[in-house]
Amino acid sequence: MTSIGIIGGTGSFGSNLAVALGRAGYKVIIGSRNKEKGEKRAEELSLKHLLSFKGGTNLDACSADIIWSTIPSDQIDVIFNPLISAFTGKILIESMVNIKFGKFIKAEFIENKSSYERIRDLIPEAKVVSTMKTFSASSLLNLPTTTELQDVFVMSLDDDAALEVEKIISNLGLRGIRIQGKAHSKTIEGMTALAIQLNKDYKGSHVGYKLVNLKTDE
Ligand SMILES: NC(=O)c1ccc[n+]([C@@H]2O[C@H](COP(=O)([O-])OP(=O)(O)OC[C@H]3O[C@@H](n4cnc5c(N)ncnc54)[C@H](OP(=O)(O)O)[C@@H]3O)[C@@H](O)[C@H]2O)c1
């Protein structure tokens, strides 16, 4: 089975993603800035979920077939720069949004670019794919119960890489909706901020996106 290394795998989203991928049969390496922290998280998750994870540094995570990044978006330059050669030719999945909290929650675009655009510009050698941005960390643990309730957007300028990622999404029991055109990478990040805002405004809600086809038979 394909191996997937998670950069920032010790965090809320990264750890739950590791569990979802592990349950779907993927070999997962949990990466961290700190080797011991990555190893410890892997051990904890393995025991708790009766799965087998490896842990280590973010560079260790980059030894996997596919790399998935779940770090804070404003850390892209700091964390990615020392890893750039490890990304060459690989699929690099990213699920990051630079959220600005305040009275109104919004996606903030550093250098007026989405996370996708910043990574593409930083590492043109990688096959960058954005996905699961509008999917909350807690929903990852409820798969496949949440399958019917929300769709997952998949955005990339690389068709083959997007297809590979759609397969992973499908193996998680979810429907991937392919989004063409990098301009929409900002739209999706804005939709993520909107979902967080709605969760705040409607206490106890858990917002996700599900596309419906309104076409009639006329
Ligand atoms: N939480 C969600 O529901 C959700 C949903 C969709 C997308 N996301 C995206 O996923 C990413 C991570 O979110 P999260 O909620 O999982 O955050 P988190 O719990 O804070 O985890 C982020 C991880 O990134 C690593 N990291 C590297 N540099 C860091 C820094 N300067 N400060 C803090 N952590 C740093 C940390 O791992 P080490 O210390 O081990 O290096 C940390 O465990 C964000 O880009 C977010 O937009 C989150």
PDB file of C-alpha atoms and ligand atoms in Angstrom:
ATOM      1  CA  MET A   1       0.000   0.000   0.000  1.00  0.00           C
ATOM      2  CA  THR A   2       1.073   3.552  -0.712  1.00  0.00           C
ATOM      3  CA  SER A   3       2.830   5.377   2.109  1.00  0.00           C
ATOM      4  CA  ILE A   4       1.819   8.905   3.084  1.00  0.00           C
ATOM      5  CA  GLY A   5       3.975  11.195   5.233  1.00  0.00           C
ATOM      6  CA  ILE A   6       2.283  14.000   7.113  1.00  0.00           C
ATOM      7  CA  ILE A   7       4.209  17.223   7.730  1.00  0.00           C
ATOM      8  CA  GLY A   8       2.780  18.608  10.968  1.00  0.00           C
ATOM      9  CA  GLY A   9       1.226  15.208  11.714  1.00  0.00           C
ATOM     10  CA  THR A  10       1.242  15.852  15.464  1.00  0.00           C
ATOM     11  CA  GLY A  11      -1.484  18.549  15.263  1.00  0.00           C
ATOM     12  CA  SER A  12      -5.266  18.191  15.471  1.00  0.00           C
ATOM     13  CA  PHE A  13      -5.863  17.900  11.743  1.00  0.00           C
ATOM     14  CA  GLY A  14      -2.683  15.950  10.985  1.00  0.00           C
ATOM     15  CA  SER A  15      -3.266  13.361  13.730  1.00  0.00           C
ATOM     16  CA  ASN A  16      -6.901  12.749  12.779  1.00  0.00           C
ATOM     17  CA  LEU A  17      -5.908  12.576   9.123  1.00  0.00           C
ATOM     18  CA  ALA A  18      -3.302   9.944  10.067  1.00  0.00           C
ATOM     19  CA  VAL A  19      -6.008   7.870  11.765  1.00  0.00           C
ATOM     20  CA  ALA A  20      -8.391   8.176   8.784  1.00  0.00           C
ATOM     21  CA  LEU A  21      -5.613   7.182   6.349  1.00  0.00           C
ATOM     22  CA  GLY A  22      -4.447   4.353   8.619  1.00  0.00           C
ATOM     23  CA  ARG A  23      -7.983   2.969   8.815  1.00  0.00           C
ATOM     24  CA  ALA A  24      -8.153   3.102   4.997  1.00  0.00           C
ATOM     25  CA  GLY A  25      -5.011   0.929   4.856  1.00  0.00           C
ATOM     26  CA  TYR A  26      -2.296   3.512   4.104  1.00  0.00           C
ATOM     27  CA  LYS A  27       1.126   3.353   5.761  1.00  0.00           C
ATOM     28  CA  VAL A  28       1.463   6.674   7.555  1.00  0.00           C
ATOM     29  CA  ILE A  29       4.569   8.497   8.777  1.00  0.00           C
ATOM     30  CA  ILE A  30       3.836  11.266  11.280  1.00  0.00           C
ATOM     31  CA  GLY A  31       6.240  14.160  10.839  1.00  0.00           C
ATOM     32  CA  SER A  32       7.168  16.875  13.296  1.00  0.00           C
ATOM     33  CA  ARG A  33       9.774  19.596  13.759  1.00  0.00           C
ATOM     34  CA  ASN A  34      10.929  17.467  16.670  1.00  0.00           C
ATOM     35  CA  LYS A  35      11.823  13.791  16.079  1.00  0.00           C
ATOM     36  CA  GLU A  36      10.839  12.607  19.597  1.00  0.00           C
ATOM     37  CA  LYS A  37       7.496  14.431  19.371  1.00  0.00           C
ATOM     38  CA  GLY A  38       6.723  12.741  16.050  1.00  0.00           C
ATOM     39  CA  GLU A  39       7.699   9.310  17.409  1.00  0.00           C
ATOM     40  CA  LYS A  40       5.655   9.828  20.596  1.00  0.00           C
ATOM     41  CA  ARG A  41       2.549  10.902  18.668  1.00  0.00           C
ATOM     42  CA  ALA A  42       2.876   7.868  16.388  1.00  0.00           C
ATOM     43  CA  GLU A  43       3.102   5.579  19.416  1.00  0.00           C
ATOM     44  CA  GLU A  44       0.098   7.195  21.130  1.00  0.00           C
ATOM     45  CA  LEU A  45      -2.078   7.029  18.014  1.00  0.00           C
ATOM     46  CA  SER A  46      -1.034   3.431  17.307  1.00  0.00           C
ATOM     47  CA  LEU A  47      -2.047   2.349  20.823  1.00  0.00           C
ATOM     48  CA  LYS A  48      -5.279   4.334  20.904  1.00  0.00           C
ATOM     49  CA  HIS A  49      -6.562   3.320  17.471  1.00  0.00           C
ATOM     50  CA  LEU A  50      -4.987  -0.143  17.214  1.00  0.00           C
ATOM     51  CA  LEU A  51      -3.084   0.848  14.076  1.00  0.00           C
ATOM     52  CA  SER A  52       0.602   0.971  13.240  1.00  0.00           C
ATOM     53  CA  PHE A  53       2.109   4.411  12.644  1.00  0.00           C
ATOM     54  CA  LYS A  54       5.710   5.495  12.217  1.00  0.00           C
ATOM     55  CA  GLY A  55       6.827   8.868  13.510  1.00  0.00           C
ATOM     56  CA  GLY A  56       9.832  11.133  13.156  1.00  0.00           C
ATOM     57  CA  THR A  57      10.885  14.436  11.653  1.00  0.00           C
ATOM     58  CA  ASN A  58       9.171  16.248   8.797  1.00  0.00           C
ATOM     59  CA  LEU A  59      12.088  15.085   6.620  1.00  0.00           C
ATOM     60  CA  ASP A  60      11.297  11.467   7.622  1.00  0.00           C
ATOM     61  CA  ALA A  61       7.693  12.105   6.529  1.00  0.00           C
ATOM     62  CA  CYS A  62       9.022  13.252   3.145  1.00  0.00           C
ATOM     63  CA  SER A  63      10.483   9.764   2.529  1.00  0.00           C
ATOM     64  CA  ALA A  64       6.908   8.498   1.942  1.00  0.00           C
ATOM     65  CA  ASP A  65       5.454   8.027  -1.574  1.00  0.00           C
ATOM     66  CA  ILE A  66       3.120  10.973  -1.070  1.00  0.00           C
ATOM     67  CA  ILE A  67       3.554  13.957   1.271  1.00  0.00           C
ATOM     68  CA  TRP A  68       0.624  15.735   2.967  1.00  0.00           C
ATOM     69  CA  SER A  69       1.111  19.043   4.741  1.00  0.00           C
ATOM     70  CA  THR A  70      -1.008  20.137   7.701  1.00  0.00           C
ATOM     71  CA  ILE A  71       1.071  22.912   9.260  1.00  0.00           C
ATOM     72  CA  PRO A  72      -0.116  26.495   9.874  1.00  0.00           C
ATOM     73  CA  SER A  73      -0.146  28.191   6.479  1.00  0.00           C
ATOM     74  CA  ASP A  74       2.010  31.109   7.656  1.00  0.00           C
ATOM     75  CA  GLN A  75       4.798  28.585   8.369  1.00  0.00           C
ATOM     76  CA  ILE A  76       5.094  27.338   4.766  1.00  0.00           C
ATOM     77  CA  ASP A  77       8.378  29.144   4.021  1.00  0.00           C
ATOM     78  CA  VAL A  78      10.038  28.264   7.354  1.00  0.00           C
ATOM     79  CA  ILE A  79       9.117  24.575   7.312  1.00  0.00           C
ATOM     80  CA  PHE A  80       9.290  23.890   3.555  1.00  0.00           C
ATOM     81  CA  ASN A  81      12.547  25.642   2.639  1.00  0.00           C
ATOM     82  CA  PRO A  82      14.852  23.006   4.217  1.00  0.00           C
ATOM     83  CA  LEU A  83      12.735  20.212   2.672  1.00  0.00           C
ATOM     84  CA  ILE A  84      12.522  21.473  -0.916  1.00  0.00           C
ATOM     85  CA  SER A  85      14.790  18.831  -2.488  1.00  0.00           C
ATOM     86  CA  ALA A  86      12.715  16.059  -0.815  1.00  0.00           C
ATOM     87  CA  PHE A  87       9.552  17.310  -2.600  1.00  0.00           C
ATOM     88  CA  THR A  88      10.980  17.039  -6.129  1.00  0.00           C
ATOM     89  CA  GLY A  89       8.727  14.993  -8.407  1.00  0.00           C
ATOM     90  CA  LYS A  90       6.407  13.998  -5.563  1.00  0.00           C
ATOM     91  CA  ILE A  91       2.739  14.623  -4.985  1.00  0.00           C
ATOM     92  CA  LEU A  92       2.509  17.210  -2.231  1.00  0.00           C
ATOM     93  CA  ILE A  93      -1.008  17.454  -0.830  1.00  0.00           C
ATOM     94  CA  GLU A  94      -1.817  20.526   1.238  1.00  0.00           C
ATOM     95  CA  SER A  95      -4.871  21.206   3.417  1.00  0.00           C
ATOM     96  CA  MET A  96      -3.912  24.597   4.831  1.00  0.00           C
ATOM     97  CA  VAL A  97      -5.796  27.846   5.211  1.00  0.00           C
ATOM     98  CA  ASN A  98      -4.459  31.029   6.756  1.00  0.00           C
ATOM     99  CA  ILE A  99      -7.439  31.894   8.936  1.00  0.00           C
ATOM    100  CA  LYS A 100      -7.670  35.306  10.573  1.00  0.00           C
ATOM    101  CA  PHE A 101      -9.859  35.227  13.672  1.00  0.00           C
ATOM    102  CA  GLY A 102     -11.797  38.279  14.823  1.00  0.00           C
ATOM    103  CA  LYS A 103     -15.413  39.418  14.874  1.00  0.00           C
ATOM    104  CA  PHE A 104     -15.606  38.145  11.296  1.00  0.00           C
ATOM    105  CA  ILE A 105     -13.482  35.112  10.475  1.00  0.00           C
ATOM    106  CA  LYS A 106     -11.771  35.297   7.115  1.00  0.00           C
ATOM    107  CA  ALA A 107      -9.062  33.718   5.002  1.00  0.00           C
ATOM    108  CA  GLU A 108      -6.047  35.988   4.823  1.00  0.00           C
ATOM    109  CA  PHE A 109      -3.924  35.738   1.697  1.00  0.00           C
ATOM    110  CA  ILE A 110      -0.223  36.204   2.407  1.00  0.00           C
ATOM    111  CA  GLU A 111       1.358  38.091  -0.522  1.00  0.00           C
ATOM    112  CA  ASN A 112      -2.174  38.037  -1.982  1.00  0.00           C
ATOM    113  CA  LYS A 113      -1.831  34.297  -2.688  1.00  0.00           C
ATOM    114  CA  SER A 114      -3.679  31.199  -1.484  1.00  0.00           C
ATOM    115  CA  SER A 115      -1.659  28.511   0.312  1.00  0.00           C
ATOM    116  CA  TYR A 116      -1.800  26.515  -2.935  1.00  0.00           C
ATOM    117  CA  GLU A 117      -0.372  29.406  -4.959  1.00  0.00           C
ATOM    118  CA  ARG A 118       2.398  30.066  -2.442  1.00  0.00           C
ATOM    119  CA  ILE A 119       3.500  26.423  -2.428  1.00  0.00           C
ATOM    120  CA  ARG A 120       3.359  26.154  -6.227  1.00  0.00           C
ATOM    121  CA  ASP A 121       5.562  29.237  -6.526  1.00  0.00           C
ATOM    122  CA  LEU A 122       7.985  28.001  -3.841  1.00  0.00           C
ATOM    123  CA  ILE A 123       8.297  24.424  -5.160  1.00  0.00           C
ATOM    124  CA  PRO A 124       7.491  24.236  -8.891  1.00  0.00           C
ATOM    125  CA  GLU A 125       9.155  20.772  -8.898  1.00  0.00           C
ATOM    126  CA  ALA A 126       6.385  19.297  -6.706  1.00  0.00           C
ATOM    127  CA  LYS A 127       2.968  18.153  -7.899  1.00  0.00           C
ATOM    128  CA  VAL A 128       0.878  20.244  -5.537  1.00  0.00           C
ATOM    129  CA  VAL A 129      -2.734  19.293  -4.838  1.00  0.00           C
ATOM    130  CA  SER A 130      -5.088  21.086  -2.422  1.00  0.00           C
ATOM    131  CA  THR A 131      -7.794  19.134  -0.699  1.00  0.00           C
ATOM    132  CA  MET A 132      -9.857  18.635   2.472  1.00  0.00           C
ATOM    133  CA  LYS A 133      -9.601  22.306   3.488  1.00  0.00           C
ATOM    134  CA  THR A 134     -13.320  22.561   4.246  1.00  0.00           C
ATOM    135  CA  PHE A 135     -13.297  19.271   6.166  1.00  0.00           C
ATOM    136  CA  SER A 136     -12.908  19.594   9.932  1.00  0.00           C
ATOM    137  CA  ALA A 137     -10.428  17.603  12.006  1.00  0.00           C
ATOM    138  CA  SER A 138     -13.229  16.027  14.056  1.00  0.00           C
ATOM    139  CA  SER A 139     -15.083  14.857  10.912  1.00  0.00           C
ATOM    140  CA  LEU A 140     -11.983  12.843   9.973  1.00  0.00           C
ATOM    141  CA  LEU A 141     -12.531  10.583  12.967  1.00  0.00           C
ATOM    142  CA  ASN A 142     -16.188  10.010  12.069  1.00  0.00           C
ATOM    143  CA  LEU A 143     -15.579   8.592   8.620  1.00  0.00           C
ATOM    144  CA  PRO A 144     -17.443   7.002   6.930  1.00  0.00           C
ATOM    145  CA  THR A 145     -20.468   8.254   8.918  1.00  0.00           C
ATOM    146  CA  THR A 146     -19.875  11.746   7.521  1.00  0.00           C
ATOM    147  CA  THR A 147     -19.571  10.481   3.936  1.00  0.00           C
ATOM    148  CA  GLU A 148     -23.132  11.307   2.940  1.00  0.00           C
ATOM    149  CA  LEU A 149     -22.980  14.713   4.555  1.00  0.00           C
ATOM    150  CA  GLN A 150     -20.139  16.476   2.830  1.00  0.00           C
ATOM    151  CA  ASP A 151     -18.033  16.596  -0.316  1.00  0.00           C
ATOM    152  CA  VAL A 152     -14.327  17.240  -0.607  1.00  0.00           C
ATOM    153  CA  PHE A 153     -12.846  19.700  -3.109  1.00  0.00           C
ATOM    154  CA  VAL A 154      -9.707  18.648  -5.009  1.00  0.00           C
ATOM    155  CA  MET A 155      -7.758  21.436  -6.756  1.00  0.00           C
ATOM    156  CA  SER A 156      -4.586  21.109  -8.809  1.00  0.00           C
ATOM    157  CA  LEU A 157      -3.079  22.219 -12.094  1.00  0.00           C
ATOM    158  CA  ASP A 158      -1.600  18.698 -12.391  1.00  0.00           C
ATOM    159  CA  ASP A 159      -4.291  16.352 -13.725  1.00  0.00           C
ATOM    160  CA  ASP A 160      -2.482  13.077 -12.915  1.00  0.00           C
ATOM    161  CA  ALA A 161      -1.725  14.162  -9.354  1.00  0.00           C
ATOM    162  CA  ALA A 162      -5.338  15.304  -8.868  1.00  0.00           C
ATOM    163  CA  LEU A 163      -6.565  11.880 -10.044  1.00  0.00           C
ATOM    164  CA  GLU A 164      -4.254  10.140  -7.548  1.00  0.00           C
ATOM    165  CA  VAL A 165      -5.588  12.320  -4.742  1.00  0.00           C
ATOM    166  CA  GLU A 166      -9.195  11.705  -5.819  1.00  0.00           C
ATOM    167  CA  LYS A 167      -8.423   7.974  -5.385  1.00  0.00           C
ATOM    168  CA  ILE A 168      -7.235   8.595  -1.830  1.00  0.00           C
ATOM    169  CA  ILE A 169     -10.362  10.651  -1.109  1.00  0.00           C
ATOM    170  CA  SER A 170     -12.494   7.851  -2.512  1.00  0.00           C
ATOM    171  CA  ASN A 171     -10.619   5.282  -0.377  1.00  0.00           C
ATOM    172  CA  LEU A 172     -11.569   7.376   2.646  1.00  0.00           C
ATOM    173  CA  GLY A 173     -15.186   6.870   1.570  1.00  0.00           C
ATOM    174  CA  LEU A 174     -15.672  10.442   0.350  1.00  0.00           C
ATOM    175  CA  ARG A 175     -16.667  12.086  -2.927  1.00  0.00           C
ATOM    176  CA  GLY A 176     -13.967  14.306  -4.412  1.00  0.00           C
ATOM    177  CA  ILE A 177     -15.138  17.265  -6.485  1.00  0.00           C
ATOM    178  CA  ARG A 178     -12.444  18.398  -8.934  1.00  0.00           C
ATOM    179  CA  ILE A 179     -12.020  22.155  -9.085  1.00  0.00           C
ATOM    180  CA  GLN A 180     -10.320  23.528 -12.213  1.00  0.00           C
ATOM    181  CA  GLY A 181      -8.345  26.749 -12.202  1.00  0.00           C
ATOM    182  CA  LYS A 182      -6.059  27.960  -9.460  1.00  0.00           C
ATOM    183  CA  ALA A 183      -8.125  31.136  -8.997  1.00  0.00           C
ATOM    184  CA  HIS A 184     -10.598  28.961  -7.106  1.00  0.00           C
ATOM    185  CA  SER A 185      -7.963  27.952  -4.554  1.00  0.00           C
ATOM    186  CA  LYS A 186      -8.741  31.283  -2.874  1.00  0.00           C
ATOM    187  CA  THR A 187     -12.486  30.643  -3.132  1.00  0.00           C
ATOM    188  CA  ILE A 188     -12.114  27.334  -1.286  1.00  0.00           C
ATOM    189  CA  GLU A 189     -10.030  28.955   1.460  1.00  0.00           C
ATOM    190  CA  GLY A 190     -12.744  31.620   1.803  1.00  0.00           C
ATOM    191  CA  MET A 191     -15.366  28.874   2.058  1.00  0.00           C
ATOM    192  CA  THR A 192     -13.348  27.332   4.889  1.00  0.00           C
ATOM    193  CA  ALA A 193     -13.407  30.621   6.795  1.00  0.00           C
ATOM    194  CA  LEU A 194     -17.158  30.879   6.176  1.00  0.00           C
ATOM    195  CA  ALA A 195     -17.742  27.387   7.606  1.00  0.00           C
ATOM    196  CA  ILE A 196     -15.782  28.313  10.760  1.00  0.00           C
ATOM    197  CA  GLN A 197     -17.766  31.571  11.040  1.00  0.00           C
ATOM    198  CA  LEU A 198     -21.075  29.673  10.762  1.00  0.00           C
ATOM    199  CA  ASN A 199     -19.953  27.175  13.407  1.00  0.00           C
ATOM    200  CA  LYS A 200     -19.329  30.142  15.683  1.00  0.00           C
ATOM    201  CA  ASP A 201     -22.602  31.951  14.874  1.00  0.00           C
ATOM    202  CA  TYR A 202     -24.804  28.848  15.084  1.00  0.00           C
ATOM    203  CA  LYS A 203     -23.608  27.299  18.329  1.00  0.00           C
ATOM    204  CA  GLY A 204     -23.326  23.528  18.240  1.00  0.00           C
ATOM    205  CA  SER A 205     -23.371  23.375  14.427  1.00  0.00           C
ATOM    206  CA  HIS A 206     -20.817  21.554  12.359  1.00  0.00           C
ATOM    207  CA  VAL A 207     -20.767  23.005   8.851  1.00  0.00           C
ATOM    208  CA  GLY A 208     -19.511  21.121   5.796  1.00  0.00           C
ATOM    209  CA  TYR A 209     -20.197  21.499   2.067  1.00  0.00           C
ATOM    210  CA  LYS A 210     -22.324  19.146  -0.003  1.00  0.00           C
ATOM    211  CA  LEU A 211     -23.004  19.895  -3.669  1.00  0.00           C
ATOM    212  CA  VAL A 212     -26.479  19.219  -5.038  1.00  0.00           C
ATOM    213  CA  ASN A 213     -27.452  18.994  -8.671  1.00  0.00           C
ATOM    214  CA  LEU A 214     -30.507  21.149  -9.296  1.00  0.00           C
ATOM    215  CA  LYS A 215     -30.918  20.079 -12.936  1.00  0.00           C
ATOM    216  CA  THR A 216     -34.514  19.172 -13.777  1.00  0.00           C
ATOM    217  CA  ASP A 217     -35.715  16.746 -16.466  1.00  0.00           C
ATOM    218  CA  GLU A 218     -37.285  19.459 -18.695  1.00  0.00           C
TER     219      GLU A 218
HETATM  220  N1  LIG B   1      -8.287  21.824  12.606  1.00  0.00           N
HETATM  221  C1  LIG B   1      -9.102  21.674  11.580  1.00  0.00           C
HETATM  222  O1  LIG B   1     -10.307  21.309  11.719  1.00  0.00           O
HETATM  223  C2  LIG B   1      -8.593  21.920  10.169  1.00  0.00           C
HETATM  224  C3  LIG B   1      -9.425  21.621   9.080  1.00  0.00           C
HETATM  225  C4  LIG B   1      -8.942  21.836   7.778  1.00  0.00           C
HETATM  226  C5  LIG B   1      -7.664  22.352   7.581  1.00  0.00           C
HETATM  227  N2  LIG B   1      -6.890  22.636   8.680  1.00  0.00           N
HETATM  228  C6  LIG B   1      -5.547  23.196   8.438  1.00  0.00           C
HETATM  229  O2  LIG B   1      -4.580  22.300   8.971  1.00  0.00           O
HETATM  230  C7  LIG B   1      -3.451  23.043   9.438  1.00  0.00           C
HETATM  231  C8  LIG B   1      -3.170  22.649  10.890  1.00  0.00           C
HETATM  232  O3  LIG B   1      -4.299  22.949  11.685  1.00  0.00           O
HETATM  233  P1  LIG B   1      -4.452  22.284  13.125  1.00  0.00           P
HETATM  234  O4  LIG B   1      -5.760  22.712  13.644  1.00  0.00           O
HETATM  235  O5  LIG B   1      -4.133  20.833  13.039  1.00  0.00           O
HETATM  236  O6  LIG B   1      -3.293  23.044  13.929  1.00  0.00           O
HETATM  237  P2  LIG B   1      -2.399  22.488  15.149  1.00  0.00           P
HETATM  238  O7  LIG B   1      -3.186  21.547  15.976  1.00  0.00           O
HETATM  239  O8  LIG B   1      -1.817  23.694  15.785  1.00  0.00           O
HETATM  240  O9  LIG B   1      -1.238  21.634  14.426  1.00  0.00           O
HETATM  241  C9  LIG B   1      -0.306  22.212  13.581  1.00  0.00           C
HETATM  242  C10 LIG B   1       0.962  21.374  13.607  1.00  0.00           C
HETATM  243  O10 LIG B   1       1.897  22.052  12.762  1.00  0.00           O
HETATM  244  C11 LIG B   1       3.204  21.995  13.324  1.00  0.00           C
HETATM  245  N3  LIG B   1       3.812  23.347  13.315  1.00  0.00           N
HETATM  246  C12 LIG B   1       4.841  23.729  12.570  1.00  0.00           C
HETATM  247  N4  LIG B   1       5.160  25.004  12.796  1.00  0.00           N
HETATM  248  C13 LIG B   1       4.330  25.458  13.742  1.00  0.00           C
HETATM  249  C14 LIG B   1       4.177  26.697  14.429  1.00  0.00           C
HETATM  250  N5  LIG B   1       4.975  27.744  14.191  1.00  0.00           N
HETATM  251  N6  LIG B   1       3.190  26.807  15.335  1.00  0.00           N
HETATM  252  C15 LIG B   1       2.370  25.771  15.589  1.00  0.00           C
HETATM  253  N7  LIG B   1       2.477  24.553  14.986  1.00  0.00           N
HETATM  254  C16 LIG B   1       3.457  24.401  14.068  1.00  0.00           C
HETATM  255  C17 LIG B   1       3.080  21.468  14.747  1.00  0.00           C
HETATM  256  O11 LIG B   1       3.746  20.226  14.774  1.00  0.00           O
HETATM  257  P3  LIG B   1       5.202  20.033  15.438  1.00  0.00           P
HETATM  258  O12 LIG B   1       5.255  20.919  16.670  1.00  0.00           O
HETATM  259  O13 LIG B   1       5.181  18.599  15.799  1.00  0.00           O
HETATM  260  O14 LIG B   1       6.171  20.412  14.387  1.00  0.00           O
HETATM  261  C18 LIG B   1       1.591  21.283  14.990  1.00  0.00           C
HETATM  262  O15 LIG B   1       1.295  20.054  15.600  1.00  0.00           O
HETATM  263  C19 LIG B   1      -3.806  24.535   9.282  1.00  0.00           C
HETATM  264  O16 LIG B   1      -3.193  25.038   8.119  1.00  0.00           O
HETATM  265  C20 LIG B   1      -5.311  24.538   9.130  1.00  0.00           C
HETATM  266  O17 LIG B   1      -5.786  25.595   8.318  1.00  0.00           O
HETATM  267  C21 LIG B   1      -7.317  22.432   9.950  1.00  0.00           C
END
